[in-house]
PDB file of C-alpha atoms in Angstrom:
ATOM      1  CA  MET A 346    -119.065  91.766   2.639  1.00 89.00           C
ATOM      2  CA  ASP A 347    -118.522  89.859   5.892  1.00 92.00           C
ATOM      3  CA  ALA A 348    -119.569  86.315   6.828  1.00 94.00           C
ATOM      4  CA  TRP A 349    -120.531  85.263  10.350  1.00 95.00           C
ATOM      5  CA  LEU A 350    -120.968  81.842  11.970  1.00 95.00           C
ATOM      6  CA  ILE A 351    -123.724  81.870  14.621  1.00 95.00           C
ATOM      7  CA  ASP A 352    -125.195  79.112  16.794  1.00 95.00           C
ATOM      8  CA  LEU A 353    -128.966  78.781  16.410  1.00 95.00           C
ATOM      9  CA  PRO A 354    -129.910  76.052  18.904  1.00 93.00           C
ATOM     10  CA  LYS A 355    -133.681  76.543  18.577  1.00 93.00           C
ATOM     11  CA  ARG A 356    -133.462  76.787  14.774  1.00 94.00           C
ATOM     12  CA  LYS A 357    -135.653  79.904  14.449  1.00 96.00           C
ATOM     13  CA  PHE A 358    -134.890  83.471  13.463  1.00 97.00           C
ATOM     14  CA  PHE A 359    -136.805  86.592  12.438  1.00 95.00           C
ATOM     15  CA  VAL A 360    -135.852  89.359   9.991  1.00 93.00           C
ATOM     16  CA  MET A 361    -137.371  92.830   9.897  1.00 91.00           C
ATOM     17  CA  GLY A 362    -136.388  95.984   8.047  1.00 85.00           C
ATOM     18  CA  ASP A 363    -137.604  99.351   6.801  1.00 82.00           C
ATOM     19  CA  THR A 364    -139.396 100.294   9.988  1.00 82.00           C
ATOM     20  CA  HIS A 365    -138.566 103.966   9.286  1.00 78.00           C
ATOM     21  CA  LEU A 366    -138.823 105.172  12.875  1.00 78.00           C
ATOM     22  CA  HIS A 367    -139.040 108.953  12.879  1.00 70.00           C
ATOM     23  CA  TYR A 368    -140.331 109.780  16.341  1.00 65.00           C
ATOM     24  CA  PRO A 369    -141.170 107.933  19.600  1.00 66.00           C
ATOM     25  CA  ASN A 370    -144.561 106.291  20.080  1.00 65.00           C
ATOM     26  CA  ASP A 371    -145.621 106.413  16.458  1.00 73.00           C
ATOM     27  CA  LYS A 372    -147.370 103.447  14.823  1.00 77.00           C
ATOM     28  CA  ASN A 373    -144.137 101.963  13.483  1.00 80.00           C
ATOM     29  CA  ASP A 374    -142.533 102.194  16.914  1.00 81.00           C
ATOM     30  CA  HIS A 375    -145.357 100.155  18.466  1.00 84.00           C
ATOM     31  CA  THR A 376    -145.184  97.575  15.670  1.00 87.00           C
ATOM     32  CA  LEU A 377    -141.420  97.091  16.059  1.00 89.00           C
ATOM     33  CA  ARG A 378    -141.758  96.707  19.837  1.00 91.00           C
ATOM     34  CA  LYS A 379    -144.402  94.000  19.371  1.00 92.00           C
ATOM     35  CA  TYR A 380    -142.056  91.945  17.189  1.00 94.00           C
ATOM     36  CA  VAL A 381    -139.169  92.471  19.618  1.00 95.00           C
ATOM     37  CA  LYS A 382    -141.366  91.291  22.500  1.00 96.00           C
ATOM     38  CA  TYR A 383    -142.502  88.239  20.514  1.00 96.00           C
ATOM     39  CA  CYS A 384    -138.917  87.222  19.774  1.00 96.00           C
ATOM     40  CA  LEU A 385    -137.893  87.679  23.411  1.00 97.00           C
ATOM     41  CA  GLU A 386    -140.784  85.603  24.720  1.00 97.00           C
ATOM     42  CA  ASN A 387    -140.128  82.789  22.229  1.00 96.00           C
ATOM     43  CA  GLN A 388    -136.308  82.948  22.228  1.00 97.00           C
ATOM     44  CA  ILE A 389    -136.166  83.670  18.490  1.00 97.00           C
ATOM     45  CA  HIS A 390    -133.053  85.289  17.032  1.00 98.00           C
ATOM     46  CA  PHE A 391    -133.533  88.677  15.343  1.00 97.00           C
ATOM     47  CA  ILE A 392    -131.859  90.335  12.326  1.00 96.00           C
ATOM     48  CA  ASP A 393    -132.454  93.987  11.417  1.00 93.00           C
ATOM     49  CA  ALA A 394    -132.283  94.390   7.613  1.00 91.00           C
ATOM     50  CA  GLY A 395    -131.745  98.155   7.665  1.00 86.00           C
ATOM     51  CA  ASP A 396    -133.604 101.472   7.557  1.00 84.00           C
ATOM     52  CA  THR A 397    -135.067 100.988  10.995  1.00 81.00           C
ATOM     53  CA  LEU A 398    -134.373 104.704  11.438  1.00 81.00           C
ATOM     54  CA  ASP A 399    -135.801 107.124   8.894  1.00 73.00           C
ATOM     55  CA  PHE A 400    -132.847 109.476   9.464  1.00 65.00           C
ATOM     56  CA  SER A 401    -134.129 112.439   7.483  1.00 65.00           C
ATOM     57  CA  THR A 402    -131.825 115.281   6.495  1.00 63.00           C
ATOM     58  CA  ARG A 403    -132.279 118.662   4.824  1.00 59.00           C
ATOM     59  CA  THR A 404    -131.703 117.073   1.398  1.00 61.00           C
ATOM     60  CA  SER A 405    -133.654 113.808   1.862  1.00 62.00           C
ATOM     61  CA  LYS A 406    -137.183 112.983   0.703  1.00 61.00           C
ATOM     62  CA  THR A 407    -138.491 113.104   4.261  1.00 61.00           C
ATOM     63  CA  ASN A 408    -139.048 116.468   5.897  1.00 58.00           C
ATOM     64  CA  PRO A 409    -136.771 116.641   8.993  1.00 58.00           C
ATOM     65  CA  ASN A 410    -139.611 118.375  10.855  1.00 58.00           C
ATOM     66  CA  GLU A 411    -141.604 115.106  10.734  1.00 59.00           C
ATOM     67  CA  THR A 412    -139.172 113.395  13.086  1.00 58.00           C
ATOM     68  CA  HIS A 413    -139.838 115.651  16.119  1.00 63.00           C
ATOM     69  CA  ILE A 414    -136.518 114.603  17.683  1.00 70.00           C
ATOM     70  CA  SER A 415    -132.949 114.791  16.402  1.00 76.00           C
ATOM     71  CA  ASN A 416    -131.273 111.896  14.611  1.00 74.00           C
ATOM     72  CA  HIS A 417    -128.854 111.719  17.539  1.00 75.00           C
ATOM     73  CA  GLU A 418    -131.784 111.090  19.879  1.00 81.00           C
ATOM     74  CA  LEU A 419    -133.254 108.570  17.423  1.00 84.00           C
ATOM     75  CA  LYS A 420    -130.079 106.468  17.671  1.00 86.00           C
ATOM     76  CA  LYS A 421    -130.361 106.379  21.464  1.00 88.00           C
ATOM     77  CA  TYR A 422    -134.033 105.513  21.118  1.00 88.00           C
ATOM     78  CA  LEU A 423    -133.227 102.502  18.918  1.00 91.00           C
ATOM     79  CA  VAL A 424    -130.651 101.322  21.450  1.00 94.00           C
ATOM     80  CA  ASP A 425    -133.388 101.414  24.097  1.00 94.00           C
ATOM     81  CA  ILE A 426    -135.730  99.296  21.912  1.00 94.00           C
ATOM     82  CA  TYR A 427    -133.099  96.677  21.070  1.00 96.00           C
ATOM     83  CA  LYS A 428    -131.357  96.549  24.452  1.00 97.00           C
ATOM     84  CA  PRO A 429    -133.416  93.556  25.780  1.00 97.00           C
ATOM     85  CA  LEU A 430    -132.654  91.536  22.627  1.00 97.00           C
ATOM     86  CA  ALA A 431    -128.956  92.345  22.930  1.00 97.00           C
ATOM     87  CA  GLN A 432    -128.899  91.377  26.607  1.00 97.00           C
ATOM     88  CA  ALA A 433    -130.536  88.039  25.761  1.00 97.00           C
ATOM     89  CA  GLY A 434    -127.999  87.323  23.004  1.00 97.00           C
ATOM     90  CA  LEU A 435    -130.801  87.224  20.412  1.00 97.00           C
ATOM     91  CA  LEU A 436    -129.904  90.249  18.276  1.00 97.00           C
ATOM     92  CA  ASP A 437    -127.641  88.707  15.654  1.00 97.00           C
ATOM     93  CA  GLY A 438    -126.941  91.835  13.619  1.00 96.00           C
ATOM     94  CA  ILE A 439    -128.084  95.133  12.114  1.00 95.00           C
ATOM     95  CA  ILE A 440    -127.669  96.356   8.533  1.00 93.00           C
ATOM     96  CA  GLU A 441    -126.928  99.938   7.521  1.00 91.00           C
ATOM     97  CA  GLY A 442    -129.730 100.921   5.108  1.00 81.00           C
ATOM     98  CA  ASN A 443    -129.843 103.665   2.505  1.00 73.00           C
ATOM     99  CA  HIS A 444    -131.636 106.036   4.898  1.00 75.00           C
ATOM    100  CA  THR A 445    -128.863 105.953   7.493  1.00 74.00           C
ATOM    101  CA  MET A 446    -126.234 105.993   4.725  1.00 65.00           C
ATOM    102  CA  ARG A 447    -127.355 109.587   4.146  1.00 71.00           C
ATOM    103  CA  ALA A 448    -125.127 110.435   7.123  1.00 68.00           C
ATOM    104  CA  TRP A 449    -122.170 108.727   5.447  1.00 64.00           C
ATOM    105  CA  ASP A 450    -122.773 110.568   2.180  1.00 67.00           C
ATOM    106  CA  SER A 451    -123.084 113.963   3.856  1.00 66.00           C
ATOM    107  CA  CYS A 452    -120.505 113.816   6.650  1.00 72.00           C
ATOM    108  CA  GLY A 453    -118.816 110.402   6.829  1.00 69.00           C
ATOM    109  CA  LEU A 454    -120.782 108.988   9.795  1.00 75.00           C
ATOM    110  CA  LEU A 455    -122.253 105.489  10.132  1.00 81.00           C
ATOM    111  CA  PRO A 456    -125.211 105.710  12.553  1.00 84.00           C
ATOM    112  CA  ILE A 457    -125.921 101.974  12.788  1.00 88.00           C
ATOM    113  CA  GLU A 458    -122.301 101.184  13.569  1.00 92.00           C
ATOM    114  CA  ASP A 459    -122.674 103.566  16.531  1.00 92.00           C
ATOM    115  CA  VAL A 460    -125.894 101.811  17.595  1.00 93.00           C
ATOM    116  CA  VAL A 461    -124.200  98.395  17.409  1.00 94.00           C
ATOM    117  CA  ASP A 462    -121.253  99.624  19.493  1.00 95.00           C
ATOM    118  CA  ARG A 463    -123.625 100.811  22.211  1.00 95.00           C
ATOM    119  CA  LEU A 464    -125.671  97.605  22.164  1.00 97.00           C
ATOM    120  CA  ASN A 465    -122.559  95.475  22.549  1.00 97.00           C
ATOM    121  CA  SER A 466    -121.981  96.991  25.974  1.00 96.00           C
ATOM    122  CA  PHE A 467    -125.076  94.975  27.018  1.00 96.00           C
ATOM    123  CA  ALA A 468    -124.642  91.832  24.887  1.00 95.00           C
ATOM    124  CA  PRO A 469    -122.945  88.625  26.097  1.00 94.00           C
ATOM    125  CA  PRO A 470    -119.533  87.988  24.479  1.00 89.00           C
ATOM    126  CA  SER A 471    -120.785  84.614  23.228  1.00 89.00           C
ATOM    127  CA  ASN A 472    -123.326  86.302  20.944  1.00 91.00           C
ATOM    128  CA  HIS A 473    -122.523  89.948  20.374  1.00 96.00           C
ATOM    129  CA  VAL A 474    -124.438  92.163  17.957  1.00 96.00           C
ATOM    130  CA  ARG A 475    -122.796  92.159  14.514  1.00 96.00           C
ATOM    131  CA  TYR A 476    -122.503  95.234  12.347  1.00 94.00           C
ATOM    132  CA  LEU A 477    -123.589  93.790   8.987  1.00 94.00           C
ATOM    133  CA  LYS A 478    -122.763  96.862   6.833  1.00 92.00           C
ATOM    134  CA  SER A 479    -125.045  96.927   3.749  1.00 90.00           C
ATOM    135  CA  ARG A 480    -125.130  93.127   3.324  1.00 89.00           C
ATOM    136  CA  ALA A 481    -123.630  90.006   4.857  1.00 94.00           C
ATOM    137  CA  VAL A 482    -123.696  86.229   4.909  1.00 95.00           C
ATOM    138  CA  ILE A 483    -124.787  84.524   8.123  1.00 96.00           C
ATOM    139  CA  VAL A 484    -124.072  80.834   8.490  1.00 96.00           C
ATOM    140  CA  TYR A 485    -126.356  79.397  11.138  1.00 96.00           C
ATOM    141  CA  LYS A 486    -125.201  76.259  12.926  1.00 95.00           C
ATOM    142  CA  ILE A 487    -128.164  74.129  14.014  1.00 93.00           C
ATOM    143  CA  PRO A 488    -128.722  70.666  15.509  1.00 90.00           C
ATOM    144  CA  VAL A 489    -129.453  67.853  13.048  1.00 85.00           C
ATOM    145  CA  LYS A 490    -132.705  66.024  13.712  1.00 78.00           C
ATOM    146  CA  GLY A 491    -132.314  62.339  14.474  1.00 73.00           C
ATOM    147  CA  GLU A 492    -128.570  62.497  15.125  1.00 75.00           C
ATOM    148  CA  LYS A 493    -127.191  63.078  18.591  1.00 77.00           C
ATOM    149  CA  ASN A 494    -124.460  65.706  18.866  1.00 80.00           C
ATOM    150  CA  GLN A 495    -124.492  66.346  15.107  1.00 83.00           C
ATOM    151  CA  GLN A 496    -124.756  69.827  13.626  1.00 87.00           C
ATOM    152  CA  GLY A 497    -125.511  71.208  10.188  1.00 87.00           C
ATOM    153  CA  PHE A 498    -125.236  74.580   8.526  1.00 91.00           C
ATOM    154  CA  PHE A 499    -127.548  76.973   6.681  1.00 92.00           C
ATOM    155  CA  LYS A 500    -126.087  79.783   4.572  1.00 93.00           C
ATOM    156  CA  ILE A 501    -128.221  82.941   4.689  1.00 94.00           C
ATOM    157  CA  TYR A 502    -127.572  85.978   2.521  1.00 93.00           C
ATOM    158  CA  VAL A 503    -129.178  89.106   3.977  1.00 94.00           C
ATOM    159  CA  GLY A 504    -128.931  92.610   2.546  1.00 90.00           C
ATOM    160  CA  HIS A 505    -130.799  95.869   2.643  1.00 84.00           C
ATOM    161  CA  GLY A 506    -131.359  95.982  -1.110  1.00 81.00           C
ATOM    162  CA  ALA A 507    -131.292  98.708  -3.741  1.00 81.00           C
ATOM    163  CA  GLY A 508    -133.500  99.599  -6.694  1.00 76.00           C
ATOM    164  CA  GLY A 509    -136.015  97.443  -8.526  1.00 68.00           C
ATOM    165  CA  GLY A 510    -139.061  98.237  -6.404  1.00 67.00           C
ATOM    166  CA  ALA A 511    -141.451  99.834  -8.877  1.00 67.00           C
ATOM    167  CA  THR A 512    -143.302  96.560  -9.540  1.00 75.00           C
ATOM    168  CA  ASP A 513    -143.675  93.235  -7.746  1.00 75.00           C
ATOM    169  CA  GLY A 514    -141.765  91.466 -10.518  1.00 79.00           C
ATOM    170  CA  GLY A 515    -139.000  94.056 -10.472  1.00 79.00           C
ATOM    171  CA  ALA A 516    -138.531  93.572  -6.732  1.00 80.00           C
ATOM    172  CA  VAL A 517    -138.225  89.787  -7.093  1.00 80.00           C
ATOM    173  CA  ASN A 518    -135.835  90.094 -10.051  1.00 83.00           C
ATOM    174  CA  ALA A 519    -133.619  92.546  -8.172  1.00 82.00           C
ATOM    175  CA  LEU A 520    -133.499  90.172  -5.190  1.00 83.00           C
ATOM    176  CA  LYS A 521    -132.577  87.189  -7.368  1.00 83.00           C
ATOM    177  CA  LYS A 522    -129.653  89.076  -8.904  1.00 85.00           C
ATOM    178  CA  ASN A 523    -127.810  88.306  -5.682  1.00 80.00           C
ATOM    179  CA  LEU A 524    -127.299  84.762  -6.991  1.00 80.00           C
ATOM    180  CA  SER A 525    -124.454  86.264  -9.033  1.00 80.00           C
ATOM    181  CA  VAL A 526    -122.931  87.811  -5.890  1.00 84.00           C
ATOM    182  CA  VAL A 527    -123.258  84.928  -3.418  1.00 88.00           C
ATOM    183  CA  ARG A 528    -123.468  81.670  -5.333  1.00 82.00           C
ATOM    184  CA  ASN A 529    -124.672  78.969  -2.984  1.00 84.00           C
ATOM    185  CA  ALA A 530    -126.730  80.418  -0.143  1.00 89.00           C
ATOM    186  CA  ASP A 531    -129.790  78.472   1.011  1.00 90.00           C
ATOM    187  CA  LEU A 532    -131.858  81.615   1.531  1.00 90.00           C
ATOM    188  CA  TYR A 533    -131.660  85.171   0.158  1.00 91.00           C
ATOM    189  CA  ILE A 534    -133.349  88.031   2.045  1.00 90.00           C
ATOM    190  CA  GLU A 535    -133.626  91.744   1.280  1.00 85.00           C
ATOM    191  CA  GLY A 536    -135.881  94.688   2.114  1.00 84.00           C
ATOM    192  CA  HIS A 537    -135.856  98.280   0.828  1.00 78.00           C
ATOM    193  CA  ARG A 538    -138.388  97.844  -1.985  1.00 74.00           C
ATOM    194  CA  GLY A 539    -141.562  97.827   0.122  1.00 73.00           C
ATOM    195  CA  LYS A 540    -142.840  94.606  -1.455  1.00 75.00           C
ATOM    196  CA  CYS A 541    -143.626  91.367   0.361  1.00 77.00           C
ATOM    197  CA  SER A 542    -143.023  88.005  -1.295  1.00 80.00           C
ATOM    198  CA  VAL A 543    -141.653  84.495  -0.833  1.00 83.00           C
ATOM    199  CA  THR A 544    -140.414  82.757  -3.980  1.00 85.00           C
ATOM    200  CA  TYR A 545    -138.080  79.879  -4.734  1.00 80.00           C
ATOM    201  CA  ASN A 546    -135.898  78.324  -7.403  1.00 79.00           C
ATOM    202  CA  GLU A 547    -135.403  74.576  -7.626  1.00 75.00           C
ATOM    203  CA  ILE A 548    -132.072  73.436  -9.017  1.00 76.00           C
ATOM    204  CA  LEU A 549    -130.238  70.136  -9.344  1.00 75.00           C
ATOM    205  CA  ASP A 550    -127.156  69.403  -7.257  1.00 74.00           C
ATOM    206  CA  ILE A 551    -124.550  67.089  -8.780  1.00 76.00           C
ATOM    207  CA  GLU A 552    -123.410  64.555  -6.202  1.00 73.00           C
ATOM    208  CA  LEU A 553    -120.682  61.959  -6.682  1.00 71.00           C
ATOM    209  CA  PRO A 554    -120.384  58.636  -4.826  1.00 67.00           C
ATOM    210  CA  ARG A 555    -118.354  58.551  -1.658  1.00 63.00           C
ATOM    211  CA  GLY A 556    -114.926  56.962  -1.863  1.00 59.00           C
ATOM    212  CA  SER A 557    -113.595  55.095  -4.883  1.00 53.00           C
ATOM    213  CA  GLN A 558    -116.482  52.625  -5.286  1.00 60.00           C
ATOM    214  CA  GLY A 559    -119.429  53.206  -7.590  1.00 59.00           C
ATOM    215  CA  THR A 560    -119.724  54.952 -10.903  1.00 66.00           C
ATOM    216  CA  LYS A 561    -123.180  56.525 -10.719  1.00 72.00           C
ATOM    217  CA  VAL A 562    -123.550  60.307 -10.565  1.00 74.00           C
ATOM    218  CA  TYR A 563    -126.619  61.579  -8.716  1.00 70.00           C
ATOM    219  CA  LEU A 564    -128.713  64.638  -9.549  1.00 74.00           C
ATOM    220  CA  ASN A 565    -130.584  65.643  -6.417  1.00 69.00           C
ATOM    221  CA  PRO A 566    -133.078  68.543  -6.417  1.00 70.00           C
ATOM    222  CA  SER A 567    -132.558  71.309  -3.901  1.00 72.00           C
ATOM    223  CA  GLU A 568    -134.525  74.473  -3.263  1.00 75.00           C
ATOM    224  CA  ILE A 569    -133.291  78.046  -2.910  1.00 79.00           C
ATOM    225  CA  LYS A 570    -135.737  80.428  -1.227  1.00 88.00           C
ATOM    226  CA  PHE A 571    -136.002  84.196  -1.624  1.00 85.00           C
ATOM    227  CA  ILE A 572    -137.775  86.492   0.848  1.00 83.00           C
ATOM    228  CA  GLN A 573    -138.573  90.095  -0.061  1.00 82.00           C
ATOM    229  CA  LEU A 574    -139.373  91.980   3.147  1.00 83.00           C
ATOM    230  CA  PRO A 575    -142.140  94.613   3.343  1.00 79.00           C
ATOM    231  CA  GLY A 576    -141.663  98.046   4.868  1.00 72.00           C
ATOM    232  CA  LEU A 577    -143.594 100.096   7.401  1.00 67.00           C
ATOM    233  CA  HIS A 578    -144.192 103.378   5.577  1.00 57.00           C
ATOM    234  CA  PHE A 579    -145.736 106.234   7.464  1.00 54.00           C
ATOM    235  CA  THR A 580    -148.475 107.594   5.237  1.00 51.00           C
ATOM    236  CA  LYS A 581    -150.178 110.828   6.308  1.00 57.00           C
ATOM    237  CA  ASP A 582    -148.658 113.757   4.382  1.00 57.00           C
ATOM    238  CA  SER A 583    -145.359 111.910   4.029  1.00 59.00           C
ATOM    239  CA  TYR A 584    -143.213 111.381   0.937  1.00 59.00           C
ATOM    240  CA  ALA A 585    -144.569 107.807   0.768  1.00 62.00           C
ATOM    241  CA  GLU A 586    -148.080 109.182   0.359  1.00 66.00           C
ATOM    242  CA  GLN A 587    -146.965 111.925  -2.028  1.00 65.00           C
ATOM    243  CA  LYS A 588    -145.233 109.421  -4.312  1.00 63.00           C
ATOM    244  CA  GLY A 589    -148.232 107.096  -4.326  1.00 66.00           C
ATOM    245  CA  TYR A 590    -146.599 104.191  -2.477  1.00 65.00           C
ATOM    246  CA  PRO A 591    -149.138 101.439  -1.717  1.00 64.00           C
ATOM    247  CA  PRO A 592    -150.196 100.880   1.910  1.00 64.00           C
ATOM    248  CA  SER A 593    -147.685  98.884   3.899  1.00 65.00           C
ATOM    249  CA  ASN A 594    -148.026  95.148   4.259  1.00 68.00           C
ATOM    250  CA  HIS A 595    -147.095  94.422   7.878  1.00 71.00           C
ATOM    251  CA  THR A 596    -146.600  90.697   7.312  1.00 79.00           C
ATOM    252  CA  HIS A 597    -143.218  89.457   8.525  1.00 86.00           C
ATOM    253  CA  PHE A 598    -141.793  85.980   8.813  1.00 89.00           C
ATOM    254  CA  VAL A 599    -140.437  83.634  11.444  1.00 94.00           C
ATOM    255  CA  ILE A 600    -138.010  81.340   9.645  1.00 94.00           C
ATOM    256  CA  GLU A 601    -137.315  77.847  10.970  1.00 94.00           C
ATOM    257  CA  LEU A 602    -134.338  75.880   9.667  1.00 93.00           C
ATOM    258  CA  CYS A 603    -134.415  72.078   9.666  1.00 90.00           C
ATOM    259  CA  ILE A 604    -131.833  69.479   8.684  1.00 84.00           C
ATOM    260  CA  ALA A 605    -132.530  65.740   8.834  1.00 74.00           C
ATOM    261  CA  ARG A 606    -130.157  63.033   7.645  1.00 66.00           C
ATOM    262  CA  LYS A 607    -131.408  60.942   4.738  1.00 60.00           C
ATOM    263  CA  ASN A 608    -130.090  57.935   2.883  1.00 58.00           C
ATOM    264  CA  ASN A 609    -130.379  58.315  -0.873  1.00 52.00           C
ATOM    265  CA  ASP A 610    -129.153  55.071  -2.498  1.00 44.00           C
ATOM    266  CA  ARG A 611    -125.522  54.885  -1.416  1.00 41.00           C
ATOM    267  CA  ILE A 612    -125.183  58.581  -0.663  1.00 40.00           C
ATOM    268  CA  ARG A 613    -125.856  59.811   2.856  1.00 46.00           C
ATOM    269  CA  ARG A 614    -126.664  63.509   2.656  1.00 49.00           C
ATOM    270  CA  ASN A 615    -128.421  66.291   4.515  1.00 54.00           C
ATOM    271  CA  SER A 616    -131.998  67.143   3.670  1.00 77.00           C
ATOM    272  CA  LYS A 617    -132.609  70.839   4.305  1.00 82.00           C
ATOM    273  CA  LYS A 618    -135.986  72.466   4.847  1.00 85.00           C
ATOM    274  CA  ILE A 619    -136.935  76.086   5.429  1.00 88.00           C
ATOM    275  CA  LEU A 620    -140.284  76.558   7.166  1.00 89.00           C
ATOM    276  CA  ILE A 621    -141.856  80.025   7.093  1.00 89.00           C
ATOM    277  CA  THR A 622    -144.543  81.270   9.458  1.00 89.00           C
ATOM    278  CA  GLU A 623    -146.327  84.595   8.845  1.00 86.00           C
ATOM    279  CA  LEU A 624    -146.741  87.162  11.604  1.00 86.00           C
ATOM    280  CA  ASN A 625    -148.803  90.330  11.291  1.00 82.00           C
ATOM    281  CA  PHE A 626    -148.975  92.628  14.306  1.00 76.00           C
TER     282      PHE A 626
END
């Protein structure tokens, strides 16, 4: 797993996954383009959480004949969709999902790594597109409210996800298992399971006084948020319909990160907030 430090001057980012593109101009294609356009117009950073391409093979659940074009052409098509985001320095990274990992399992190819390489020919060096493999940690550096020239950090775990999607509770529990992988992220995000939820855990941080003075130990509450991303399943005569998957929830989230300095008794610490806005195109 890799970790990346990225400047986020406007404090907002967007995550989307499981678009399952399988041919140009389908419903999922139009939905993805709407979110890309929204992020471009509002200068919001974008993370792809994997399985943007359906990438069907002869042995996969999806019939290859549903795609209408080859997987090679699909890769070029995704480059075309994401090119404006890459040029603007807003595409922070793309994850390799289980659908595209079919190519790795069958012949040792990594389709999303190829897509990222092509996109980086358009991206500015100051904010290239990162290949996030199956999961990564992104540390966003943002301005601190109320303090000139001060910056703070948010630790974001983002992965594609695996298993645990049969029920809503199973999806949330599978997502929260990542606490044992990455211990102290502020936000955990995964897709894959086709469920949509925002949950949180509140825990107590142990804080000691600064310097040698004082004997009091402080227990300050802090909040860890978890976002389970929905998917965009194609339905008519597809494996999603055959397996009885519920209709897709197209709600996605713009995530705003805020840090404001606060004085708590004799301890001066950061107060972090994560604000979530729903979008549904």
